[in-house]
XYZ file of N, CA and C in Angstrom:
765
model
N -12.936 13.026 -9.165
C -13.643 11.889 -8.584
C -14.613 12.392 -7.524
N -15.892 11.832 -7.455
C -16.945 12.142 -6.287
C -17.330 11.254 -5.672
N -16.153 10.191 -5.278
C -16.472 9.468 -4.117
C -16.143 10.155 -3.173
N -17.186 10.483 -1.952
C -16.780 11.031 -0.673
C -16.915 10.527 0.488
N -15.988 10.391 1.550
C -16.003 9.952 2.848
C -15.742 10.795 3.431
N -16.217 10.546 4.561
C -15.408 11.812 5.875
C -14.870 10.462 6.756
N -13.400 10.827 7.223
C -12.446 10.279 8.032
C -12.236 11.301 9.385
N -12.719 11.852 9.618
C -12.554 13.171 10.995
C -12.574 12.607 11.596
N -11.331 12.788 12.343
C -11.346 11.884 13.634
C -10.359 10.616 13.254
N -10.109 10.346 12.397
C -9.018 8.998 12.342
C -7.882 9.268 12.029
N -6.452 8.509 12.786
C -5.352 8.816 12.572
C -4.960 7.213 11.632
N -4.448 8.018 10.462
C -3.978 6.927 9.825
C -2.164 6.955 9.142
N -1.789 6.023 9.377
C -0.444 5.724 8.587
C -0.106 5.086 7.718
N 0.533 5.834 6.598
C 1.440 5.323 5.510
C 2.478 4.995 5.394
N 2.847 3.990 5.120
C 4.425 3.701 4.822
C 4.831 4.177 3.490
N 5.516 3.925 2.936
C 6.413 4.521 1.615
C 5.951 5.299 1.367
N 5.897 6.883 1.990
C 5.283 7.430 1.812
C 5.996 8.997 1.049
N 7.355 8.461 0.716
C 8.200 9.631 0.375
C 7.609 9.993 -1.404
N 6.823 9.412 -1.531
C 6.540 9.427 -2.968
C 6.258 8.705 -3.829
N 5.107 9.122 -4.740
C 4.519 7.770 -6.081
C 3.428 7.637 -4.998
N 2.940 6.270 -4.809
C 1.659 5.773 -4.797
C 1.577 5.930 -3.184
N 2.256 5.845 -2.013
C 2.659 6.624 -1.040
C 1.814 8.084 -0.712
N 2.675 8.549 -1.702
C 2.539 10.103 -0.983
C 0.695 10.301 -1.734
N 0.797 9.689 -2.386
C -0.806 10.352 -3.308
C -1.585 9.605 -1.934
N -1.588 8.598 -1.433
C -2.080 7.747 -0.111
C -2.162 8.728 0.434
N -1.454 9.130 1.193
C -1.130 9.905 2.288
C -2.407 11.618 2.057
N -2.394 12.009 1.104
C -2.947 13.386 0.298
C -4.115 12.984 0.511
N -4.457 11.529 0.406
C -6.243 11.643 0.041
C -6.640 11.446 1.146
N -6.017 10.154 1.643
C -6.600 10.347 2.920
C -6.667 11.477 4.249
N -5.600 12.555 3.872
C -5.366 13.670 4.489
C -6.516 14.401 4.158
N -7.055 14.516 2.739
C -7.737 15.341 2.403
C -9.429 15.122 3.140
N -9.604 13.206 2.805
C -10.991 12.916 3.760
C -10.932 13.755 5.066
N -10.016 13.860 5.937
C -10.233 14.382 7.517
C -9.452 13.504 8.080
N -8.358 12.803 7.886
C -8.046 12.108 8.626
C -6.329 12.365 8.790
N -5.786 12.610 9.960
C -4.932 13.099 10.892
C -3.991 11.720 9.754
N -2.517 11.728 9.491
C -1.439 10.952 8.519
C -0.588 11.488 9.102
N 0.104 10.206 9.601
C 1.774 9.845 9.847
C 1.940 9.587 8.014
N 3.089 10.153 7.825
C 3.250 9.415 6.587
C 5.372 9.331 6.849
N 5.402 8.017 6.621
C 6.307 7.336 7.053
C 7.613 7.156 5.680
N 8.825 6.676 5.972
C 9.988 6.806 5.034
C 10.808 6.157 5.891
N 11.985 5.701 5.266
C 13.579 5.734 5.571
C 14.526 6.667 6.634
N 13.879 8.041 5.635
C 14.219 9.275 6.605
C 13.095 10.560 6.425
N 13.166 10.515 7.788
C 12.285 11.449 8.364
C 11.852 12.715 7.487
N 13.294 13.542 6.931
C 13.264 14.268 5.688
C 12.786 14.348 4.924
N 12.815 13.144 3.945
C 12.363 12.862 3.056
C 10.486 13.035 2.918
N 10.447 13.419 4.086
C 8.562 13.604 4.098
C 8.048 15.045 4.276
N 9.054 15.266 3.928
C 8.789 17.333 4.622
C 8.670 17.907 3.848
N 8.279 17.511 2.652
C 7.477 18.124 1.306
C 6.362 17.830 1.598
N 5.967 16.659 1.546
C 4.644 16.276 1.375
C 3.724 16.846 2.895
N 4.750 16.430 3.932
C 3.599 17.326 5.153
C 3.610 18.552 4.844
N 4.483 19.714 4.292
C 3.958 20.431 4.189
C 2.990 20.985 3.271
N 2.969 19.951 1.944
C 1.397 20.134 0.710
C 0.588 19.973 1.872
N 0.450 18.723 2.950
C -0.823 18.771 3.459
C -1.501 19.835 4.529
N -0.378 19.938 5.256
C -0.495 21.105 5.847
C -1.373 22.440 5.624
N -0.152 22.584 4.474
C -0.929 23.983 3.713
C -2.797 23.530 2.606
N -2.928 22.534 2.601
C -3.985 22.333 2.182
C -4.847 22.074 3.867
N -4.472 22.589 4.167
C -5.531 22.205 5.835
C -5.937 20.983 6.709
N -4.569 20.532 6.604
C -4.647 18.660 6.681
C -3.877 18.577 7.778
N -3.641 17.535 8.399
C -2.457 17.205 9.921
C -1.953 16.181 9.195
N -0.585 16.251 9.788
C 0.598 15.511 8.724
C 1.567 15.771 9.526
N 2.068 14.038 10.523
C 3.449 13.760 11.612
C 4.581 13.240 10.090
N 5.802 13.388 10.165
C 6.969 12.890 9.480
C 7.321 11.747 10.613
N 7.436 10.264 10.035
C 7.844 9.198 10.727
C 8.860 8.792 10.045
N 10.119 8.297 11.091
C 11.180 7.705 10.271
C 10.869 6.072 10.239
N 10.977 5.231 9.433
C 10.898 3.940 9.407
C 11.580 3.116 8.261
N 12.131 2.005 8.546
C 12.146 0.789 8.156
C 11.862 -0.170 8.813
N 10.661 -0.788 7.357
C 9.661 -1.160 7.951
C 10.487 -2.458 7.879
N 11.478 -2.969 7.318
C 12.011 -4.060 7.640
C 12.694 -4.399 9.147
N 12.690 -3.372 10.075
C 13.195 -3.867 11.191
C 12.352 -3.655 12.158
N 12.249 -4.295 12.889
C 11.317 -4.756 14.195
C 11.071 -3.611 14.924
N 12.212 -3.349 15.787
C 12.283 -2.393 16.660
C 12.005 -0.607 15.765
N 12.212 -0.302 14.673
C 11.854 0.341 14.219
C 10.570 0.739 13.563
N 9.971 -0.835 13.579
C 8.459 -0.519 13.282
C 7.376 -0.197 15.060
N 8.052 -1.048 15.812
C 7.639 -0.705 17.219
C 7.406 0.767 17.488
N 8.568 1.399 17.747
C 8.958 2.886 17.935
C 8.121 3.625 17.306
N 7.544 3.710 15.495
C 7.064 4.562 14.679
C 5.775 4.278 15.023
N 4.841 3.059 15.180
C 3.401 3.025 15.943
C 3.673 3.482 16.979
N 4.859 3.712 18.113
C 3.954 4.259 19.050
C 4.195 5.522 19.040
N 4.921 6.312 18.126
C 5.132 7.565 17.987
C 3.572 7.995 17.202
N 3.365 7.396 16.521
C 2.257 7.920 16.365
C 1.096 7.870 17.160
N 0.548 6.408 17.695
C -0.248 6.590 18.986
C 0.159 7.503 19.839
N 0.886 8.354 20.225
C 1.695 9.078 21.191
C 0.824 10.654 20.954
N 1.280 10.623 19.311
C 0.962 12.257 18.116
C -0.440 12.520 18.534
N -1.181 10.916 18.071
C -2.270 11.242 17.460
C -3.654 10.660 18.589
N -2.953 10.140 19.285
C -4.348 9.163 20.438
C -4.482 8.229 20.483
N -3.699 7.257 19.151
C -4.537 6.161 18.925
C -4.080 5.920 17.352
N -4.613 4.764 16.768
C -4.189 4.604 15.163
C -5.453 3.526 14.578
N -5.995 4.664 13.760
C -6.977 3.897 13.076
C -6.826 3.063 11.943
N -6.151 3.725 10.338
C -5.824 3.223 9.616
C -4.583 3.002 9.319
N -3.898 1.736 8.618
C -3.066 1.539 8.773
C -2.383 1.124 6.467
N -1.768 1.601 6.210
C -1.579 1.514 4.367
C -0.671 1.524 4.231
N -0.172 -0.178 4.265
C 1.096 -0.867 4.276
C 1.814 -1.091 2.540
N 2.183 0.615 2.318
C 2.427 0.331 0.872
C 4.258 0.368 0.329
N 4.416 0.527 1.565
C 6.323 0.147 1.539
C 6.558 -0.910 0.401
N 7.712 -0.610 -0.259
C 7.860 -1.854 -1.182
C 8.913 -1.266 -2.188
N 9.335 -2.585 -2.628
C 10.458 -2.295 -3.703
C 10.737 -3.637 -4.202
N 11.125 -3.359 -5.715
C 11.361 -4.580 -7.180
C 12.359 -4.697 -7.179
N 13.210 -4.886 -8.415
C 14.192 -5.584 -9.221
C 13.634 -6.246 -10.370
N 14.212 -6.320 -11.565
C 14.531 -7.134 -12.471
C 15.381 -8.268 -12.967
N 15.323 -8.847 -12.723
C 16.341 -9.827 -13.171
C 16.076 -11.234 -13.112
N 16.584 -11.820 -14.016
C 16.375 -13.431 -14.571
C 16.470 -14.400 -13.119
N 15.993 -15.469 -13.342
C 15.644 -15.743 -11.914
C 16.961 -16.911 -11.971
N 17.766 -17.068 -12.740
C 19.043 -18.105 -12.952
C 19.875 -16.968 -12.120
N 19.789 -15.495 -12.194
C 20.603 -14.634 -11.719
C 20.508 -13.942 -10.395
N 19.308 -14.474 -10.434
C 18.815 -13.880 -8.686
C 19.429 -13.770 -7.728
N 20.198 -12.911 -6.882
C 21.249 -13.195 -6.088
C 20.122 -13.318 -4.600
N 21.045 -13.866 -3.480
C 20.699 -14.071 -2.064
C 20.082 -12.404 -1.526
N 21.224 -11.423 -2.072
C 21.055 -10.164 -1.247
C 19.502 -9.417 -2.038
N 19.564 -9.661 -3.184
C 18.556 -8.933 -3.777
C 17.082 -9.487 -3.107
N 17.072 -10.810 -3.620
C 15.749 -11.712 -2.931
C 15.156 -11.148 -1.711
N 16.252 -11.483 -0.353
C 15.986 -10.801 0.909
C 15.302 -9.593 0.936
N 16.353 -8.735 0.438
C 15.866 -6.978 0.109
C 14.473 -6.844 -0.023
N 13.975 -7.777 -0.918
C 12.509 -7.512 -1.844
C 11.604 -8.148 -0.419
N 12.236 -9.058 -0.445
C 10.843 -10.185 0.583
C 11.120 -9.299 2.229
N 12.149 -8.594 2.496
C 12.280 -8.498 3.555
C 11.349 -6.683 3.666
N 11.425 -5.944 2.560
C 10.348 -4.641 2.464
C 8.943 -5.684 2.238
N 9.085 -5.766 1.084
C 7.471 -5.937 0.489
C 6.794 -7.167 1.922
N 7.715 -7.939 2.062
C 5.984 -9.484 3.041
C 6.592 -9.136 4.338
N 7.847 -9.272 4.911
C 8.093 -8.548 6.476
C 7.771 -7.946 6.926
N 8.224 -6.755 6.028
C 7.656 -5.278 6.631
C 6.021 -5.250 6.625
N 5.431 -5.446 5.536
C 3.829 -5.822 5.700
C 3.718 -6.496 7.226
N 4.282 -7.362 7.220
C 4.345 -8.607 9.040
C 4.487 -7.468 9.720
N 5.599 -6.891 9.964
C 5.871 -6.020 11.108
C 5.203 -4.984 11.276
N 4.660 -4.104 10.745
C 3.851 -2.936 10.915
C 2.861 -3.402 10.830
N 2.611 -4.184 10.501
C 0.621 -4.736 10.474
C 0.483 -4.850 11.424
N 1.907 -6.034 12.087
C 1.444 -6.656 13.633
C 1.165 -5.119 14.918
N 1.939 -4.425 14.906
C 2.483 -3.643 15.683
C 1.038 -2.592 15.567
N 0.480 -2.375 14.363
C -0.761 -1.385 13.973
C -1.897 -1.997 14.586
N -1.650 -3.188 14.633
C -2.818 -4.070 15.004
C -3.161 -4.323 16.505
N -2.161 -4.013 17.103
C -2.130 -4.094 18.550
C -2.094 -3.097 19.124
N -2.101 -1.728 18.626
C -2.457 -0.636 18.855
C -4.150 -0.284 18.924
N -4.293 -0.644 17.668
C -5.483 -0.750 17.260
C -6.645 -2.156 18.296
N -6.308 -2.580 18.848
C -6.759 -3.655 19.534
C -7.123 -3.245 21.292
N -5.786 -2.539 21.081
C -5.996 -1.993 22.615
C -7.057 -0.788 22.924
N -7.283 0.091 21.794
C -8.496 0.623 21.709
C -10.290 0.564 21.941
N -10.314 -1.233 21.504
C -11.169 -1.178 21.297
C -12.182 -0.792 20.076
N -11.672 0.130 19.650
C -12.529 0.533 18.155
C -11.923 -0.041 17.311
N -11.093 -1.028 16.952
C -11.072 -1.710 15.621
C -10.286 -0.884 15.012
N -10.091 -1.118 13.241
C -8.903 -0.239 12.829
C -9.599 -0.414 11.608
N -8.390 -0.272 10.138
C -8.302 -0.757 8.863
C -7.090 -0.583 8.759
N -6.445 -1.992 7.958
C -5.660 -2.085 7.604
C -5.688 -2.863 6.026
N -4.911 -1.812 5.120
C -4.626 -1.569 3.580
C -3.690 -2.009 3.081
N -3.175 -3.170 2.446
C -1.767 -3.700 2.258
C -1.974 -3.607 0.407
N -1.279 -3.173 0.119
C -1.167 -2.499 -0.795
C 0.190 -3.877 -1.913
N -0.569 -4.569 -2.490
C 0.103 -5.802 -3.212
C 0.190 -5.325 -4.748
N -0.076 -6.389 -5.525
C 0.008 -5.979 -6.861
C -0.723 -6.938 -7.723
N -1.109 -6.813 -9.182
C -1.399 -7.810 -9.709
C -0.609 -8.804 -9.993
N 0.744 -8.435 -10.081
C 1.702 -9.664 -9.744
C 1.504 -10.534 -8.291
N 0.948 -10.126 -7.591
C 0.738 -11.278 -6.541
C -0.665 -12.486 -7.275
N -0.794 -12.093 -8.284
C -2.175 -12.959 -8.929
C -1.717 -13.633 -9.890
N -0.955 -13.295 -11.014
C -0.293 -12.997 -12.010
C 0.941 -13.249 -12.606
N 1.672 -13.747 -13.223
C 3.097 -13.255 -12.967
C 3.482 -13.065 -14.633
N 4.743 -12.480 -14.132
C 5.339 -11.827 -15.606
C 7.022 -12.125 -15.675
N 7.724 -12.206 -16.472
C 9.209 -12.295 -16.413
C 10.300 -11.660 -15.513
N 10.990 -12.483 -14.949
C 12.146 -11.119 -14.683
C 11.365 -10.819 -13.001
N 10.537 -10.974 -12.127
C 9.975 -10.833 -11.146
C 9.775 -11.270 -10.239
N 10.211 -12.674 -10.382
C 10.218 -13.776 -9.119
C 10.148 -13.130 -8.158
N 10.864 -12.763 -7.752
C 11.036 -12.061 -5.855
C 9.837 -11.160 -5.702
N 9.837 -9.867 -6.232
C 8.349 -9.199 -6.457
C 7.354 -9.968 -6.355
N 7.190 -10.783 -7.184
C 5.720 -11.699 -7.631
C 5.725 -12.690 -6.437
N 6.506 -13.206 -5.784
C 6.419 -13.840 -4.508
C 6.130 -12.857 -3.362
N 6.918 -12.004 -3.433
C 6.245 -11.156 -1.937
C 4.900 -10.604 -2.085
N 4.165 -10.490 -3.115
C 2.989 -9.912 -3.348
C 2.107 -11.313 -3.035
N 2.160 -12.130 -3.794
C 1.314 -13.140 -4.096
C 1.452 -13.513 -2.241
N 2.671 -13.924 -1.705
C 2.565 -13.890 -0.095
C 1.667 -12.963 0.636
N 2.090 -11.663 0.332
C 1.271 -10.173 0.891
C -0.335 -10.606 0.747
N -0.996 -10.866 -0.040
C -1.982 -11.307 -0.216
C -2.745 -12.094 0.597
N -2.120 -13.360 0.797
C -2.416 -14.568 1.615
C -1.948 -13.995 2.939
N -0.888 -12.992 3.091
C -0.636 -12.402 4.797
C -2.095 -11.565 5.133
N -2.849 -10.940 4.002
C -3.292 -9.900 4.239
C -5.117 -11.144 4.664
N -5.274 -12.557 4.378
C -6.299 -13.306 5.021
C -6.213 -13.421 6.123
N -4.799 -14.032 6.858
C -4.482 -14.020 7.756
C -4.802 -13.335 8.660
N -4.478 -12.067 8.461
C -4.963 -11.016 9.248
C -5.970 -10.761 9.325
N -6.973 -10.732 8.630
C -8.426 -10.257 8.406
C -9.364 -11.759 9.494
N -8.541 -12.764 9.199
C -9.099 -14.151 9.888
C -9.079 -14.203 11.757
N -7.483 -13.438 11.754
C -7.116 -13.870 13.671
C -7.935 -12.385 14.304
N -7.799 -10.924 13.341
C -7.932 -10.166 13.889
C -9.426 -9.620 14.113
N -10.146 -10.168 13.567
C -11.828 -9.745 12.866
C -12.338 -9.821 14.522
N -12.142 -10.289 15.581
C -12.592 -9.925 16.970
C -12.413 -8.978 17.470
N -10.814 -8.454 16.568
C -10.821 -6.906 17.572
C -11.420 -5.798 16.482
N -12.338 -6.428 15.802
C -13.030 -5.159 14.650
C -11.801 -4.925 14.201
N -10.965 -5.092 13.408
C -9.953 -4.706 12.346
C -10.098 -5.647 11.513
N -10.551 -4.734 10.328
C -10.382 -5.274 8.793
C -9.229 -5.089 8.021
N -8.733 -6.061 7.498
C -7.634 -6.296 6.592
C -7.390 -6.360 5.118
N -7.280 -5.841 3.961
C -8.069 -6.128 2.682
C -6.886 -5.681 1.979
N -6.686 -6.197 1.057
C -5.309 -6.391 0.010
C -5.983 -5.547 -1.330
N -5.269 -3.827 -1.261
C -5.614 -3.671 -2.665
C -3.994 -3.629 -3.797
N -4.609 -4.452 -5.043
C -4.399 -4.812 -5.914
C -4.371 -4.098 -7.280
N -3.046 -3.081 -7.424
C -3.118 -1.725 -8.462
C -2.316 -2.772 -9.642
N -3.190 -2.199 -10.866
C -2.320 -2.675 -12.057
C -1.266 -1.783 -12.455
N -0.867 -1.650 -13.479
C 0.543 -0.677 -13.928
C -0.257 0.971 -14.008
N 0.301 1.601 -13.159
C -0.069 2.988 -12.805
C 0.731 4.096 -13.339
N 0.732 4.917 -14.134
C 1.423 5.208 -14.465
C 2.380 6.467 -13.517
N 3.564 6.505 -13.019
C 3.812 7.524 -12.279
C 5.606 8.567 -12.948
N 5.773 9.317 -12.391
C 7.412 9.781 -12.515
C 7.887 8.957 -13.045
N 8.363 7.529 -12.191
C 9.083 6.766 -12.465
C 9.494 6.453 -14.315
N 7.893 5.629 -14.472
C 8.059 4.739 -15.334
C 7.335 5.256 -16.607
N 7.506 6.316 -16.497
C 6.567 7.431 -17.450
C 7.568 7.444 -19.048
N 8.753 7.131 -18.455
C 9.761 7.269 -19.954
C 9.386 5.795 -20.580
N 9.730 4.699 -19.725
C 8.991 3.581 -20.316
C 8.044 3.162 -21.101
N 6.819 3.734 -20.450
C 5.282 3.580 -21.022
C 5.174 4.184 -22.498
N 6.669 5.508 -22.472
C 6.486 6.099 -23.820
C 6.911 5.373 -24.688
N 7.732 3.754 -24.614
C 8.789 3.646 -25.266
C 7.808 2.253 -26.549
N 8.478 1.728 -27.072
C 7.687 0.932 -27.920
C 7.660 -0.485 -26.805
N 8.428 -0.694 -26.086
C 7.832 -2.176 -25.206
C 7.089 -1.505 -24.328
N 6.724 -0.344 -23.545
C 5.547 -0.012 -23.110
C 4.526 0.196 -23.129
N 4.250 1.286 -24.765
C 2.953 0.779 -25.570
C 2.609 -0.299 -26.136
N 3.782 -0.990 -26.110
C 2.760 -2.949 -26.336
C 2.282 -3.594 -25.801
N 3.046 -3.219 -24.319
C 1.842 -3.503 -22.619
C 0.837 -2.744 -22.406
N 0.789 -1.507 -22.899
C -0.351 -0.849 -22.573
C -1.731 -1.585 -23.636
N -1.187 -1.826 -24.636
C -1.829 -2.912 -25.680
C -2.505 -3.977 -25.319
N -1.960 -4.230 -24.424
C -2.865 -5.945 -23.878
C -3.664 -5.554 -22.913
N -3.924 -4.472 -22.209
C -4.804 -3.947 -20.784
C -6.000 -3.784 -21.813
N -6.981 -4.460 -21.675
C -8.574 -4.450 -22.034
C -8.797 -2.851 -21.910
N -8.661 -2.015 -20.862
C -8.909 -0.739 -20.835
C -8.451 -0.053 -22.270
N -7.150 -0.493 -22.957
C -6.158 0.439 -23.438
C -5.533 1.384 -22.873
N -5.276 1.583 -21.312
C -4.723 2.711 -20.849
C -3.621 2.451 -19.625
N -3.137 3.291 -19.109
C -2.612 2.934 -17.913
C -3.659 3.367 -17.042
N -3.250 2.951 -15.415
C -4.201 3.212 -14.950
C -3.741 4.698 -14.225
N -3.552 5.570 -13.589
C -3.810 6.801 -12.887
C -3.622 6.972 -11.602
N -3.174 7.256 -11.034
C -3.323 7.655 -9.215
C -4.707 7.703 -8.972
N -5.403 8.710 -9.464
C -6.910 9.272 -9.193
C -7.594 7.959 -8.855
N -7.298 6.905 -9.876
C -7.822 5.722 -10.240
C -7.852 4.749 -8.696
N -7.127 5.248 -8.428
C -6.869 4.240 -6.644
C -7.578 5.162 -5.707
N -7.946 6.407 -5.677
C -8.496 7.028 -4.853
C -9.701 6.649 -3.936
N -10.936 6.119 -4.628
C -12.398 5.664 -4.634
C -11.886 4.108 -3.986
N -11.272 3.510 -4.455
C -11.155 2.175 -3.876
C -10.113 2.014 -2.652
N -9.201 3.313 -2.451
C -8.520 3.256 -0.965
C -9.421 4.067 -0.061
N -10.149 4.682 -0.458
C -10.931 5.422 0.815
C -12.386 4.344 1.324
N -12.541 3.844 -0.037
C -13.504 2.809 0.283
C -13.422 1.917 1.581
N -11.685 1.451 1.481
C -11.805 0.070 2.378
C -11.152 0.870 3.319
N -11.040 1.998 3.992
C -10.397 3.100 4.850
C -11.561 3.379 5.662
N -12.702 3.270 5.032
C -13.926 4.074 5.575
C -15.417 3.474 6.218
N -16.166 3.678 7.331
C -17.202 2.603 7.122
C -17.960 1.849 6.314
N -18.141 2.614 4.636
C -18.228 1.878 3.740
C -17.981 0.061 3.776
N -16.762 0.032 4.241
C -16.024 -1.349 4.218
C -16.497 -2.298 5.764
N -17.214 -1.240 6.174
C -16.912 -2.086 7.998
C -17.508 -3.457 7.853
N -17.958 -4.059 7.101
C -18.297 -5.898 6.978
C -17.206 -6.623 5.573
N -16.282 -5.594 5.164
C -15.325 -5.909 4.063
C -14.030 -6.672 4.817
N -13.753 -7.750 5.176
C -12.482 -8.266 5.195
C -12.123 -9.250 4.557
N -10.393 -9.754 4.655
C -9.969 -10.457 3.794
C -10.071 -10.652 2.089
N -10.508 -9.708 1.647
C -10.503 -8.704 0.070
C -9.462 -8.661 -0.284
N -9.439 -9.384 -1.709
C -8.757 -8.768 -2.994
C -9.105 -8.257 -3.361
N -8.994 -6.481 -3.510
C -9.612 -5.775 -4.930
C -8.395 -5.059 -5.670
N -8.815 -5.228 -6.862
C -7.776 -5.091 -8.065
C -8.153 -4.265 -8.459
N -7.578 -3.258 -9.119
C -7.708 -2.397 -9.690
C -6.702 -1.700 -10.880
N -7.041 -2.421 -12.053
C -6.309 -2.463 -12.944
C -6.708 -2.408 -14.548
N -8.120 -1.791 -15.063
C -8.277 -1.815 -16.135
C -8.555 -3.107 -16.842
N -8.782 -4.097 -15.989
C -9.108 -5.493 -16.677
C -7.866 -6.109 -17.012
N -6.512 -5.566 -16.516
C -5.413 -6.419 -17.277
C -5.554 -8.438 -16.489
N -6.086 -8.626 -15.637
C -6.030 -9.964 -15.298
C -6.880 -10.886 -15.911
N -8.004 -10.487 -16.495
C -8.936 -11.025 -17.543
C -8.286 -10.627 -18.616
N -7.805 -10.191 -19.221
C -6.864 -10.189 -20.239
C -6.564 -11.997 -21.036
N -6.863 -12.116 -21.880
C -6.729 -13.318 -22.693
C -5.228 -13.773 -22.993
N -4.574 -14.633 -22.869
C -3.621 -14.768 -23.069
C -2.860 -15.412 -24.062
C-alpha cells in the first residue's frame, strides 16, 4: 500500500491490542512515526508485539487494561500521558462476540459483550478525551465498530447492538467534543480475514459468505491500513462523526 502519512510526534493508543486487528493497529501506526501504547488484559501479553516494533525502529509502552472498568481505564491514559507527554490518538478496538440464539442469550454473556465492545468504547474515549482536551491540540479518536452495527445477521444480537450503539456513541463524541479539536469517526471493517477465522472461511458455510461480498473476497488487514491512518492523520482534520466501512461492498449487497 502507498498511502503515506507521517505521525512524528504523536502518541497514540490501542486497545485490544494483544492481537488480530489490534496488533496490525498498533504496527502501522507505529510504523507512520507515531510513539503506541498498545494496551491488553495483561501487560504480557503485549511483549511480542512491542518488541516487532521496537526492533523495526518504532516506540512501543505495554499497557495493562480493562477497558471495562473505570478506574482501570483512568490509570492506563495517564500512564501513558505520563510515557509519552500527552495522547494524541486514541483506537478503541477492544471487543469481543458470541454466538448464540437470542431465545438463549444469557444475562452474563450480554453484559460481557456490551460491557467490552459500547462501555469500554465510553470509558477510554471519555478518559482519552480529556487528556486530549487538556492539551489543547485536539486528538483523534478511532472506534473501531463493525458492519454489524449497520447490518445484522443471526446468532448476534449482543454484538450487533454494541456496534450499532458504538456507532451512534462514536456522533456523540464527535458532536460535544469538536471544540476541543478532537475528531471522532467510527471505522466500519467487513469480515477480515485473520488466524482466527481462517479455518472457517475455508469451510463450505464460509465460502458461501464469501459468495455474497460483491468483491468476492475477504477483506485483508492491509485493507484497513489507508483508511486507519487516514482518519489518524491531518488528512481527516475537518472529518468527524464518520462512518467509513470498509468491506468490499458487502452492505450494498442485494438481498
Amino acid at each position: 500500500m502507498d498511502f503515506r502519512v507521517s505521525l512524528d510526534g504523536r502518541s497514540a493508543l490501542v486497545t485490544g491490542a494483544s492481537g488480530g486487528l489490534g496488533a496490525f493497529f498498533a504496527e502501522r501506526l507505529a510504523a507512520a512515526g507515531a510513539r503506541v501504547a498498545v494496551a491488553a488484559r495483561r501487560r504480557d501479553a503485549c511483549a511480542d508485539l512491542c518488541a516487532r516494533i521496537e526492533a523495526a525502529g518504532g516506540t512501543a509502552l505495554p499497557i495493562a487494561l480493562d477497558v471495562s472498568d473505570e478506574a482501570s481505564a483512568t490509570a492506563a491514559v495517564a500512564e501513558v500521558v505520563a510515557a509519552f507527554g500527552g495522547l494524541d490518538i486514541l483506537v478503541n478496538n477492544a471487543g469481543v462476540t458470541g454466538t448464540t440464539p437470542l431465545l438463549d442469550e444469557t444475562v452474563e454473556v450480554w453484559d460481557r459483550i456490551l460491557d467490552t465492545n459500547l462501555k469500554g468504547g465510553f470509558l477510554v474515549g471519555r478518559e482519552a478525551a480529556r487528556a486530549m482536551a487538556k492539551t489543547g491540540r485536539g486528538g483523534r479518536i478511532v472506534n473501531v465498530a463493525s458492519i454489524l452495527g449497520l447490518r445484522i445477521a443471526g446468532q448476534v444480537a449482543a454484538y450487533a447492538a454494541s456496534k450499532a450503539a458504538l456507532v451512534q456513541l462514536t456522533k456523540s463524541m464527535a458532536l460535544e467534543w469538536a471544540r476541543y479539536s478532537i475528531q471522532a469517526n467510527a471505522l466500519c471493517p467487513g469480515y477480515v480475514e485473520t488466524d482466527l477465522n481462517r479455518d472457517f472461511f475455508a469451510s463450505p458455510a464460509g465460502q458461501a459468505l464469501i459468495k455474497r461480498i460483491p468483491s468476492r473476497r475477504l477483506g485483508r488487514l492491509e485493507d484497513l491500513e489507508g483508511p486507519l491512518l487516514f482518519l489518524c492523520s491531518d488528512a481527516a482534520r475537518y472529518v468527524t462523526g464518520t462512518t467509513l466501512v470498509v468491506d468490499g461492498g458487502h452492505l450494498v449487497s442485494s438481498l
